Coordinates of C-alpha atoms and ligand atoms in Angstrom, one line a residue:
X3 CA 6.8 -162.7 63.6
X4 CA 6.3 -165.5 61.7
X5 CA 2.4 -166.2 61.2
X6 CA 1.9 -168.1 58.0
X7 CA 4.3 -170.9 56.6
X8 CA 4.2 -172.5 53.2
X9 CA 5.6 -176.0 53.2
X10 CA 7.7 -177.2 50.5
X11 CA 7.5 -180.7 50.7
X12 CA 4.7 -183.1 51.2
X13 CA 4.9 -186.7 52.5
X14 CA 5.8 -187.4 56.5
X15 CA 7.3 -184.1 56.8
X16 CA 5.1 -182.0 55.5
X17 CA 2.4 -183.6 57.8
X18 CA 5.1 -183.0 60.6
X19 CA 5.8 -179.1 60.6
X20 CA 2.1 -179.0 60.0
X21 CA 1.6 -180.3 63.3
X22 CA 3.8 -177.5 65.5
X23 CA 2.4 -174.6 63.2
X24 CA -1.1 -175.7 64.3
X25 CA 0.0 -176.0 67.9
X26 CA 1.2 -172.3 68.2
X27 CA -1.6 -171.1 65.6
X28 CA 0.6 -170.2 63.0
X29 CA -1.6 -170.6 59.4
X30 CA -0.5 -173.2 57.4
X31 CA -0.1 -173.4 53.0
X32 CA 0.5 -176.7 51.6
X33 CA 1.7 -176.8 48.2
X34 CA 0.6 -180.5 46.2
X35 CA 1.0 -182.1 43.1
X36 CA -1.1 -184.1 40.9
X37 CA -0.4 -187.4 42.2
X38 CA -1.0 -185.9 46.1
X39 CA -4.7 -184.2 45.3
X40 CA -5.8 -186.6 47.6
X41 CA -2.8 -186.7 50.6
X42 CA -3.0 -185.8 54.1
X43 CA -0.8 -183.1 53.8
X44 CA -3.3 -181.0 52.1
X45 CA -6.6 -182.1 54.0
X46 CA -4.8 -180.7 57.1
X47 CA -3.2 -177.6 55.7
X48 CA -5.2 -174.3 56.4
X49 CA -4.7 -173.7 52.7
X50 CA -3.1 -175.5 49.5
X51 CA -2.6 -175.4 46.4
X52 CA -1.3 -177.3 43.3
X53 CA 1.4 -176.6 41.8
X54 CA 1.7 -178.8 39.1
X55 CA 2.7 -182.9 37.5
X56 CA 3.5 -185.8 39.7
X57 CA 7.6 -185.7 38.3
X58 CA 9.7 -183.5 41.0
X59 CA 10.9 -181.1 38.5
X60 CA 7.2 -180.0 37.6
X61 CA 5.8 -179.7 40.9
X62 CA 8.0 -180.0 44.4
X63 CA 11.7 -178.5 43.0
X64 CA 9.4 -175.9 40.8
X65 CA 11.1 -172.7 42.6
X66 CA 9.0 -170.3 40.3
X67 CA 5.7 -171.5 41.1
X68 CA 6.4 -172.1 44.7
X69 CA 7.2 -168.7 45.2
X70 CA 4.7 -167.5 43.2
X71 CA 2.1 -169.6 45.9
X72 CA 3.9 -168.0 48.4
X73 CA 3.4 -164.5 47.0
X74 CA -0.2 -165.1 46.3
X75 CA -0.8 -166.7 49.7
X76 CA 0.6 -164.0 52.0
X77 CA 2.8 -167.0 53.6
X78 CA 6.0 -164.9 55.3
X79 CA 8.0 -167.8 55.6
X80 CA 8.7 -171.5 54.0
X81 CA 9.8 -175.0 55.9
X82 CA 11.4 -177.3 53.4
X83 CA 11.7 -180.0 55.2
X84 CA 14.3 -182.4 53.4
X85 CA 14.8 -183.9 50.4
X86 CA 13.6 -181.5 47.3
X87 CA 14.5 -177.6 47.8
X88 CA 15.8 -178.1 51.5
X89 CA 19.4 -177.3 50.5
X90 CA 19.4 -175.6 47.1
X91 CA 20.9 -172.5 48.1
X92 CA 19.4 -170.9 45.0
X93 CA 16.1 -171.6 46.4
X94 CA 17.0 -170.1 50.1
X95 CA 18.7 -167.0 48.2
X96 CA 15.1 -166.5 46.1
X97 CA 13.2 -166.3 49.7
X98 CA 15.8 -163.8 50.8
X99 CA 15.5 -161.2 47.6
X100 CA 11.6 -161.4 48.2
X101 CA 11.5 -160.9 51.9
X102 CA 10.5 -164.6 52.8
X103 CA 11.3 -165.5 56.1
X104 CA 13.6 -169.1 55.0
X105 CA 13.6 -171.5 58.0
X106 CA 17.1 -172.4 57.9
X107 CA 20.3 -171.4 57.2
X108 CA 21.6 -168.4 55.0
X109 CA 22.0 -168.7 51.4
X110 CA 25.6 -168.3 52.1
X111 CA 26.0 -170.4 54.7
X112 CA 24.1 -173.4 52.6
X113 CA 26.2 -172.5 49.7
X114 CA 29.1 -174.0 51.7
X115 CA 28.2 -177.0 53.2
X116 CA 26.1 -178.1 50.0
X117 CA 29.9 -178.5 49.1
X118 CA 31.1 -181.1 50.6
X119 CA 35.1 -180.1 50.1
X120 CA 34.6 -176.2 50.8
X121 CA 33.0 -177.4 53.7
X122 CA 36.4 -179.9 54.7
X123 CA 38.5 -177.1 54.4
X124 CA 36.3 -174.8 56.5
X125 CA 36.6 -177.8 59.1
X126 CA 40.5 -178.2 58.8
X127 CA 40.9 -174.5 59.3
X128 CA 38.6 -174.8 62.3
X129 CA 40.5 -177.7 64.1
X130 CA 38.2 -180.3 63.4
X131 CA 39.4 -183.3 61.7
X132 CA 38.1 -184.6 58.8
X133 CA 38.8 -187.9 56.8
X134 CA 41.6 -188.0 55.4
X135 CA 42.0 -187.3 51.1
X136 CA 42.2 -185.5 48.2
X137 CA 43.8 -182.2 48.7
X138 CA 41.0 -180.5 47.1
X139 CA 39.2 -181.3 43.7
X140 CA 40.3 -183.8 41.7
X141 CA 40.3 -182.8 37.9
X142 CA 40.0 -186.6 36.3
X143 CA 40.1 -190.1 36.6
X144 CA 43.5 -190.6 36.6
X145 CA 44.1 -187.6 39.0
X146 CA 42.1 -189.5 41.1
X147 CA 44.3 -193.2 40.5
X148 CA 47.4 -191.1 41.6
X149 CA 46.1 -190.0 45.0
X150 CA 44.3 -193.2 45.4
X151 CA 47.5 -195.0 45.1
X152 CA 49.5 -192.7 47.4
X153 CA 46.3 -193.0 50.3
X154 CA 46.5 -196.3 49.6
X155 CA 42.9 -198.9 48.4
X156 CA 40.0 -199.0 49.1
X157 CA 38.8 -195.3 48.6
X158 CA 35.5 -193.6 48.3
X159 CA 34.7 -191.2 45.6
X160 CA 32.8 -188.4 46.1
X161 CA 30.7 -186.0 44.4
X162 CA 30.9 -182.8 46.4
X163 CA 27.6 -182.3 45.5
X164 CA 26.3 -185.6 46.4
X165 CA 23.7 -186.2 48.5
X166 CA 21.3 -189.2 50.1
X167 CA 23.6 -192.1 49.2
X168 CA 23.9 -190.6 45.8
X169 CA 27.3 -189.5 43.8
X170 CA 29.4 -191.6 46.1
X171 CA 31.3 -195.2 45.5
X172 CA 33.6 -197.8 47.6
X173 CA 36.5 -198.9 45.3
X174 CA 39.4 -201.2 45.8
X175 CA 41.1 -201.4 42.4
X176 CA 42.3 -199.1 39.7
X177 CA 40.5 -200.6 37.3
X178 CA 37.1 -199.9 39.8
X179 CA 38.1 -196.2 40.3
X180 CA 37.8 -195.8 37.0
X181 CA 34.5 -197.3 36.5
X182 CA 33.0 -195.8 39.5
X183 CA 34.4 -192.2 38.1
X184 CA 32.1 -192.8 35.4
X185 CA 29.3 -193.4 37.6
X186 CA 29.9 -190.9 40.5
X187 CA 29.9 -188.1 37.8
X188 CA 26.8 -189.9 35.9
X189 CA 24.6 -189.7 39.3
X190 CA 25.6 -186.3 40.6
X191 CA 24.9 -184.7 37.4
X192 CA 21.6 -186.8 37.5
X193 CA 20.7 -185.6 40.8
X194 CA 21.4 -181.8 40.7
X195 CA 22.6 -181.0 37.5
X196 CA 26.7 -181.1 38.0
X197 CA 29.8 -182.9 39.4
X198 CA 32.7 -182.5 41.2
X199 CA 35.3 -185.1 42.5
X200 CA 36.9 -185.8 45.8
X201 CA 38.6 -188.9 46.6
X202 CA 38.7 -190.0 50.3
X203 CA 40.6 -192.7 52.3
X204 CA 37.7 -195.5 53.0
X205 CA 37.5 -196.3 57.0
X206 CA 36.4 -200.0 57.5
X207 CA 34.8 -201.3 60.5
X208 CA 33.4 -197.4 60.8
X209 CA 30.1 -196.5 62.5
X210 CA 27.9 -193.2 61.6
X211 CA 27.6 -190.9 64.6
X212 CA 26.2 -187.4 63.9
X213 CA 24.9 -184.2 66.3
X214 CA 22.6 -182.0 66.2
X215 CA 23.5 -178.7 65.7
X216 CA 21.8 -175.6 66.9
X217 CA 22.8 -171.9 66.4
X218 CA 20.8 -168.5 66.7
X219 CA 20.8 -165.3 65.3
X220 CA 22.5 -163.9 67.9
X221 CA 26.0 -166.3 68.0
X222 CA 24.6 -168.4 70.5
X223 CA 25.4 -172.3 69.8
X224 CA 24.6 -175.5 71.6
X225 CA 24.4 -179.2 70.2
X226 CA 21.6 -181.3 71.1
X227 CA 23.5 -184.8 71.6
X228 CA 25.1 -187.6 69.1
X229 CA 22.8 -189.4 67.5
X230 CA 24.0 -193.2 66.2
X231 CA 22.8 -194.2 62.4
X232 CA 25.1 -197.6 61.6
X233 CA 22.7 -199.5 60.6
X234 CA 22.6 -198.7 56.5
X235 CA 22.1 -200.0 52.9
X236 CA 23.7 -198.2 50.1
X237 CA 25.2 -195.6 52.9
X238 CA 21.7 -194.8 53.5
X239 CA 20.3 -194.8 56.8
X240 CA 17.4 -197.4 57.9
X241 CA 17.9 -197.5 62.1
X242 CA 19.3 -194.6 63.8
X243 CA 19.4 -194.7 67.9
X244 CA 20.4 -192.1 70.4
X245 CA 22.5 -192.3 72.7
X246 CA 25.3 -194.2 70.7
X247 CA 26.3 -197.3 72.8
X248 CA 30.4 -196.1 72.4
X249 CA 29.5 -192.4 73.4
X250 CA 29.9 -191.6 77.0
X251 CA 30.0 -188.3 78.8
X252 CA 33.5 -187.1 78.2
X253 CA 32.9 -188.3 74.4
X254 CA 29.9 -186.4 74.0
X255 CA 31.1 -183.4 75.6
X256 CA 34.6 -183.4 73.9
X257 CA 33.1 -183.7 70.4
X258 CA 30.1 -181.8 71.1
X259 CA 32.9 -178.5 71.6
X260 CA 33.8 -179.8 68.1
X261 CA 30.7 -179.4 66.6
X262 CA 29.9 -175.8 68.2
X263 CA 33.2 -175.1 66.2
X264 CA 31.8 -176.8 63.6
X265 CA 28.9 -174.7 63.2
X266 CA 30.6 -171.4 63.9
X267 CA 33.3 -172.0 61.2
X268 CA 30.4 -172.1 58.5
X269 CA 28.6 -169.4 60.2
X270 CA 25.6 -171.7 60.4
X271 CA 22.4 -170.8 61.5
X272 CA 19.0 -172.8 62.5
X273 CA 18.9 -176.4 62.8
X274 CA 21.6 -178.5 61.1
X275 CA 23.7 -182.3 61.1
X276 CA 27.6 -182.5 61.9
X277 CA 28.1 -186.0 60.4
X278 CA 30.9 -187.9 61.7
X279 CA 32.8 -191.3 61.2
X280 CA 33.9 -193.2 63.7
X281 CA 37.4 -195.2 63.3
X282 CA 37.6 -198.9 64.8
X283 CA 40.3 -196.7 66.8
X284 CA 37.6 -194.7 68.3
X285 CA 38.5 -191.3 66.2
X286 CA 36.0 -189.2 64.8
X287 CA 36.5 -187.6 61.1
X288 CA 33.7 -184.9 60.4
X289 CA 32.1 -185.9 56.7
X290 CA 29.6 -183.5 55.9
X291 CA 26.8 -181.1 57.1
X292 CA 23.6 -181.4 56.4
X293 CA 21.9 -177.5 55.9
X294 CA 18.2 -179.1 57.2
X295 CA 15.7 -180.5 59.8
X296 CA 17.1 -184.3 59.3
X297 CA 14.8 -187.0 58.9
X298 CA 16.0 -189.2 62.3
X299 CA 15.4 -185.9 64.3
X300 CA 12.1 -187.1 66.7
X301 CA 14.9 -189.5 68.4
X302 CA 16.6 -186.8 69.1
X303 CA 13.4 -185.0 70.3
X304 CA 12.2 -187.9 72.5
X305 CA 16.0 -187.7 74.6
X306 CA 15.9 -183.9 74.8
X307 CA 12.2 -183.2 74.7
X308 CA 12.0 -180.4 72.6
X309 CA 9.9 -179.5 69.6
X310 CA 12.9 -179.2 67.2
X311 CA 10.3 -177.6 64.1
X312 CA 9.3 -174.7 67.1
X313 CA 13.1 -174.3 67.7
X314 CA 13.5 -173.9 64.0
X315 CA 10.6 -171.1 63.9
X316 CA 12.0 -169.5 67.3
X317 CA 15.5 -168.8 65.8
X318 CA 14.1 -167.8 62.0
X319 CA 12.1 -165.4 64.3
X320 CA 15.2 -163.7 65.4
X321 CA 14.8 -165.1 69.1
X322 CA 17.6 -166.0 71.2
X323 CA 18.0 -169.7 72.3
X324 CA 16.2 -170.5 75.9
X325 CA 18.9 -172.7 77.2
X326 CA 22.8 -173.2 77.5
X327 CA 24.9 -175.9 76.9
X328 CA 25.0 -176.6 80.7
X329 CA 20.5 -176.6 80.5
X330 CA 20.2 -179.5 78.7
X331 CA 20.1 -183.1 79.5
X332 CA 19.6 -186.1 77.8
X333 CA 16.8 -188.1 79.0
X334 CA 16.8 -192.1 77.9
X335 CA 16.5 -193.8 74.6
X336 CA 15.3 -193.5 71.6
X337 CA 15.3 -195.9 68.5
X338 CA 14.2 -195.3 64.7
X339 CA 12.8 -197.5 61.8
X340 CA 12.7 -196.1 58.3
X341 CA 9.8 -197.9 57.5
X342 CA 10.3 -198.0 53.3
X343 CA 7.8 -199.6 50.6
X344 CA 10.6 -201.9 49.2
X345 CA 10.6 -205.3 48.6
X346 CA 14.0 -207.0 51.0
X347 CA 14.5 -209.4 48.7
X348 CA 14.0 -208.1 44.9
X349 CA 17.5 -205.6 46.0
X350 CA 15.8 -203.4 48.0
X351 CA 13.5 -202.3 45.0
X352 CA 10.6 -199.7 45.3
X353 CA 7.2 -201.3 45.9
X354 CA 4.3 -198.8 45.5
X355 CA 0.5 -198.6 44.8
X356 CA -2.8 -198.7 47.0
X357 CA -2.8 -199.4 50.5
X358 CA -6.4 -200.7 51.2
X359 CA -5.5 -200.7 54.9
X360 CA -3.1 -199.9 57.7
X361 CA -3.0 -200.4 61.2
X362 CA -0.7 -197.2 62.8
X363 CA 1.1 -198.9 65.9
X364 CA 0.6 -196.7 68.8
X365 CA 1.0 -196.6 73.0
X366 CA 2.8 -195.2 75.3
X367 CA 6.4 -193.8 74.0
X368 CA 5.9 -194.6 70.7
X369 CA 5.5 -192.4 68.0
X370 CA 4.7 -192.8 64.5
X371 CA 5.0 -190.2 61.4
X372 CA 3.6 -191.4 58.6
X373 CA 1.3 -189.7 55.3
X374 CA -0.4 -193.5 55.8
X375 CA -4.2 -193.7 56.0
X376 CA -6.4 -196.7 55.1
X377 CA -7.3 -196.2 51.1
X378 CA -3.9 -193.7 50.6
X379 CA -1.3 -194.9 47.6
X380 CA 2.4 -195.0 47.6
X381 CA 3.7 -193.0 45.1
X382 CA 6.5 -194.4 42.5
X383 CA 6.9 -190.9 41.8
X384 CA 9.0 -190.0 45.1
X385 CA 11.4 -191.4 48.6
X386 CA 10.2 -195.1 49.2
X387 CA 9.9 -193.3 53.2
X388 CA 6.0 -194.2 54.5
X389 CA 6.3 -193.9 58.5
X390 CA 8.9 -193.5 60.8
X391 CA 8.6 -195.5 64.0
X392 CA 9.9 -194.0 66.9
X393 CA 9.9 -195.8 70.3
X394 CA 11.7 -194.7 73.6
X395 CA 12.2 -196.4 76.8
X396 CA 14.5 -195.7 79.9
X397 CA 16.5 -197.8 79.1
X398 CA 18.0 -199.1 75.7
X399 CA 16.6 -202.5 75.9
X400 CA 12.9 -201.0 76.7
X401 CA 13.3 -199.3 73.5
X402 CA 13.8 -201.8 72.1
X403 CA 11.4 -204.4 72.9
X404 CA 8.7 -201.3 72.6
X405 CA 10.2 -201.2 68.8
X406 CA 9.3 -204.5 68.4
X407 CA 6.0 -204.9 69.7
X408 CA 5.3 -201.8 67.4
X409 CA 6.6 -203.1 64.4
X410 CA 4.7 -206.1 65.2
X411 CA 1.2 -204.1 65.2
X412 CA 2.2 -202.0 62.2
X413 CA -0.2 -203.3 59.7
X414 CA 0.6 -202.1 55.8
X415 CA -1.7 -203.8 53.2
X416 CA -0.8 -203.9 49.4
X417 CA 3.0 -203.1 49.3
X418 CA 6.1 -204.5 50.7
X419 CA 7.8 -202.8 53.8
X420 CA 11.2 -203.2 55.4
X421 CA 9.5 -204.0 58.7
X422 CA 10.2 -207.8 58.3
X423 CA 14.4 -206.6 58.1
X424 CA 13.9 -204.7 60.9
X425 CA 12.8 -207.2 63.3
X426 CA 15.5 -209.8 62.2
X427 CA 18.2 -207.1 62.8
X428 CA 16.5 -205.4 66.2
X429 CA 16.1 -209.4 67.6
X430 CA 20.2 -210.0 66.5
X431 CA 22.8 -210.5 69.6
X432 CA 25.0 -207.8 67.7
X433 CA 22.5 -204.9 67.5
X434 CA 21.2 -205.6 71.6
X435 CA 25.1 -205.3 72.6
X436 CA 25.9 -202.0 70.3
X437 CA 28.1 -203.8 68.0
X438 CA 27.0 -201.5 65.3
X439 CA 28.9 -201.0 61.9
X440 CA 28.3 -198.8 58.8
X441 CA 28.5 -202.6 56.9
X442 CA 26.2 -204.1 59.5
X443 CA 23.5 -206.0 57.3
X444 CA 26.8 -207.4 55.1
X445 CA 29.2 -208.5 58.1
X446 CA 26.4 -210.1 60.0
X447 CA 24.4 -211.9 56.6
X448 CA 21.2 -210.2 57.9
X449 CA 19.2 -211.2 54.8
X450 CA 20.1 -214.7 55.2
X451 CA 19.2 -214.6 58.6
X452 CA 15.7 -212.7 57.7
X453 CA 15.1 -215.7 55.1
X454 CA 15.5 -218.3 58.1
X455 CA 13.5 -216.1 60.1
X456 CA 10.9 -216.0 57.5
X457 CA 10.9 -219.8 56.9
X458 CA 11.0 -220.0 60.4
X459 CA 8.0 -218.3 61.1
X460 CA 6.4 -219.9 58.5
X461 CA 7.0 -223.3 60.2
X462 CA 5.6 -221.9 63.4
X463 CA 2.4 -221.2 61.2
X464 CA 2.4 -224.7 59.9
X465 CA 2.7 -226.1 63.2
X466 CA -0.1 -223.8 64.9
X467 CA -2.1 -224.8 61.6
X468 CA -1.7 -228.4 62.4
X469 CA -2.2 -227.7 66.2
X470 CA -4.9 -226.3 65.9
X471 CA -6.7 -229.0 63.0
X472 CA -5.9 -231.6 66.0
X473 CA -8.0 -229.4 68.3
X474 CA -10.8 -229.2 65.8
X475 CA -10.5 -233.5 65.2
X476 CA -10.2 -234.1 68.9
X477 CA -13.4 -231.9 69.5
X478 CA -15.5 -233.6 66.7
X479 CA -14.1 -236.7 67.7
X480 CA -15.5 -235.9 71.4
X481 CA -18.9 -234.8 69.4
X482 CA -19.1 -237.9 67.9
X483 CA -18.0 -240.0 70.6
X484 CA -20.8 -238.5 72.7
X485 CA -23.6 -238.4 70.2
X486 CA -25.6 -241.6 69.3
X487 CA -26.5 -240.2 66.1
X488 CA -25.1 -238.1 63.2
X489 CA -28.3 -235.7 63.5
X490 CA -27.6 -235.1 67.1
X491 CA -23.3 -234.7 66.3
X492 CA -24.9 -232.1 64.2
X493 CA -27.2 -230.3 66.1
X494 CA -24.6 -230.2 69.0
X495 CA -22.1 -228.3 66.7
X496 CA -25.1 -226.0 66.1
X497 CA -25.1 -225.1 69.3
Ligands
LIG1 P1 19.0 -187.9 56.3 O1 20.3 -188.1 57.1 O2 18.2 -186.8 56.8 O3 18.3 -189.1 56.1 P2 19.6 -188.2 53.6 O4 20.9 -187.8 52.9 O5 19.2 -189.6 53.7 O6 19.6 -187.5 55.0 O7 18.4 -187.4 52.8 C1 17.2 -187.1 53.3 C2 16.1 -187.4 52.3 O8 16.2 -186.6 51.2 C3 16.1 -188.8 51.9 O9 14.8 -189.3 52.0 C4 16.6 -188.8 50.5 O10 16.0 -189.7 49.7 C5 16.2 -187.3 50.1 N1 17.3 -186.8 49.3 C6 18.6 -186.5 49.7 N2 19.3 -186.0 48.7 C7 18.5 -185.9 47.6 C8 18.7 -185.4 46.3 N3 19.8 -185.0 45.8 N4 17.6 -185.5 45.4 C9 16.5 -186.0 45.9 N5 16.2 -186.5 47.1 C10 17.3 -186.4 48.0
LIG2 P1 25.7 -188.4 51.6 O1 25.8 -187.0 51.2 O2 25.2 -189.3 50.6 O3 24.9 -188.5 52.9 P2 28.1 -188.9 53.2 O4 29.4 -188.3 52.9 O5 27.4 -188.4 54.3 O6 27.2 -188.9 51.9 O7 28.3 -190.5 53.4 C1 27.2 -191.4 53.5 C2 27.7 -192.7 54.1 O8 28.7 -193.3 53.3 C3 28.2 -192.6 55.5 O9 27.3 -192.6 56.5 C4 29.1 -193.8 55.6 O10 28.4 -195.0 55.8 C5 29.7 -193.9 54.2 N1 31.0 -193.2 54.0 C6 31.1 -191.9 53.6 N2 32.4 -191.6 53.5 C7 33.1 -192.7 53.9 C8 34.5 -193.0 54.1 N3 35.5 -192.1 53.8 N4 34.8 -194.2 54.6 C9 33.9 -195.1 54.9 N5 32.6 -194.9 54.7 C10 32.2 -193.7 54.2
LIG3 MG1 25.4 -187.8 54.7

């Protein structure tokens, strides 16, 4: 049995398996680098340690040291969250040889879905459709014109390897495939080190729905509902909701028997993502799986009301799953904000240093994870993520308006957030009636709208400003209008 768990991360997450471990008295070993001495993360661990510089490669994708920690420690198992060593198979494989309990899949089974056409083919031999493409690899450029040209523009190149919005490229032209070749290839080798190219047809008008997978030990599989993630920039996520708004019963039941498939066809085990597109026609086309605890998961714990990171050390522990597919019900709504220290209007572009002070927004059904604390820094050195706000309500539009009120009271002194986007697109006609799309923020001009909204708000400032100088006039006035002598106006106002 599990009793001591080295986290490989830091950040939100970190701070978030943290949380179950203490609630079921499992020790804790945080693992930091020199720019986190002074984080959350390792005030609240039982134990931590450093392992090395601020840049990723010397510290938090360092397998040797962490495993060394672990060693040293006595930890018998590691969470690593997302981002970093979460799906390096290499990493998973290096737990196995030394009898470190890996919370998540097999080494095998990662190996697989980290490859994002093995992976396709495993679907297509399971029945489950993908999007249509490339055969298999492509082996150049002009490989890749050929099919492009027989599926017919625009296309998407893909890295197989890709990950987080990274290694993948929208184009329309021949001239534009071979550009974006170039730069597919350039930031998949950047990200982990090599490249391989798969050309898909591009599905416009498309929305992101995914589902939670969840598989034991034992060849038991359920899935834990759709959850909706449209809203985008860069095919990254920013909102994510659950329920979608064009998934009913029948739906989620008809593709949820997909994704047990799904899961079983890669032999998956633990907690994982079947992503999924979404035609305009209302098809679904599997994409990828991702082999980790996914960053939108607490929407998809608020609906079910499970602890997803005790699931996660239930199954590594070898213990069946509690429940059947038939056991579990979903429960209301639940609505996410990636709350990010970028700047809207600079492109999106990282905005980090101290944060003097920060007001957490709290109440009933909402829920915040964050590595914030009044006096903390953002980092340059890693994922522009801060917080994620969680609200949920019984019914979408109480969610909602418990999203806003939240973001309202979310206070975040000294660097620029994407809360100010978030409550433009949240207060749009489109988002309240589910008209979600993958392009969302481009089809509906959302930062033009923010602007007005900005300017907007700033008028309403003006106006209180003056409103309130007429107050202040009107009451001297009175003063002075009731006083016989400037000494008495004075003493008055003292008063
Ligand atoms: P999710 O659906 O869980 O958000 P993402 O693909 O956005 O999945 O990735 C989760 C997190 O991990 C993001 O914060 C992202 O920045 C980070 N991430 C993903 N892939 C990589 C990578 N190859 N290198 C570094 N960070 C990554
Ligand atoms: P990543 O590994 O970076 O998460 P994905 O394959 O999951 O890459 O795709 C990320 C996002 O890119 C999707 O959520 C979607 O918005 C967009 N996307 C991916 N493939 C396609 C496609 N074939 N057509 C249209 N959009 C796509
Ligand atoms: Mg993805």
């Amino acid at each position: 049995m599990i009793s001591k768990v080295l986290i490989a991360n830091r950040g939100e997450i970190a701070l978030r398996v943290i949380k179950t471990c203490k609630a079921l008295g499992i020790k804790t070993v945080a693992v930091y680098s020199d720019e986190d001495v002074h984080s959350l993360h390792v005030k609240n661990a039982t134990e931590a340690y450093h392992i090395g510089e601020a840049a990723p490669a010397k510290s938090y994708l360092n397998q040797e040291k962490i495993l060394e920690v672990m060693l040293s420690s006595g930890a018998d198992a590691v969470h690593p969250g997302y981002g970093f060593l979460s799906e390096n198979d290499d990493f998973a494989r290096l737990c196995e040889k030394n009898k470190i309990n890996f919370i998540g899949p097999s080494a095998d089974s990662m190996n697989l879905c980290g490859d994002k056409m093995r992976c396709k083919e495993a679907m297509l031999k399971a029945k489950v459709p993908t999007v249509p493409g490339s055969p298999g690899l492509v082996k150049d450029a002009d490989e890749a014109e050929k099919i492009a040209n027989e599926i017919g523009y625009p296309v998407m190149l893909k890295s197989v390897y890709g990950g987080g919005g990274r290694g993948i490229r929208i184009v329309n032209t021949d001239q534009e495939l071979q550009d974006g070749y170039e730069t597919v290839t350039a930031e998949s080798i950047a990200a982990v080190g090599k490249s391989a190219i798969i050309v898909e047809k591009f599905l416009e008008k498309t929305r992101h729905i995914e589902y939670q997978m969840c598989r034991d030990h034992h060849g038991n599989t359920v899935h834990l509902f759709e959850r909706e993630c449209s809203i985008q920039r860069r095919n990254q996520k920013l909102i994510e909701q659950t329920p979608s708004p064009v998934v009913d019963e029948a739906k989620r039941e008809e593709i949820g028997e997909l994704v047990v498939k799904a899961a079983e066809a890669v032999d998956y085990t633990n907690l994982g993502t079947a992503e999924f597109l979404r035609a305009d026609s209302g098809e679904f086309y599997f994409i990828e799986i991702n082999a980790r605890l996914q960053v939108e998961h607490p929407i998809s714990e608020m609906v079910s009301g499970l602890d997803f990171v005790k699931l996660q050390l239930d199954i590594a522990n070898g213990e069946p799953l509690p429940f059947k597919q038939s056991d579990l019900k979903m429960n209301g709504y639940a609505i996410e904000c990636r709350i990010n220290a970028e700047d809207t209007f600079l492109d999106f572009a990282p905005s980090t240093g101290p944060v003097p002070d920060v007001t957490i927004p709290s109440g009933p059904n909402v829920r915040c994870d964050t590595y914030l604390y009044p006096g903390c820094t953002v980092s340059p050195f890693y994922d522009s993520l801060m917080a994620k706000l969680v609200t949920w309500g019984r019914t979408f539009d109480e969610s909602r308006l418990r999203m806003l009120n939240a973001l309202n009271d979310f206070y975040i002194q000294g660097v620029e957030t994407s809360i100010p986007l978030y409550k433009t697109i949240l207060n749009t006609e489109e988002y309240k009636n589910g008209k979600l799309t993958t392009d969302f923020l481009k089809r509906y001009n959302i930062i033009e709208r923010l602007e007005e909204d900005i300017k907007n708000q700033r008028n309403d400032k003006q106006i209180e400003a003056v409103a309130s100088a007429v107050m202040y006039s009107e009451f001297f006035q009175s003063k002075i209008k009731s006083s016989n002598t400037t000494n008495s106006l004075w003493k008055s106002l003292m008063d």
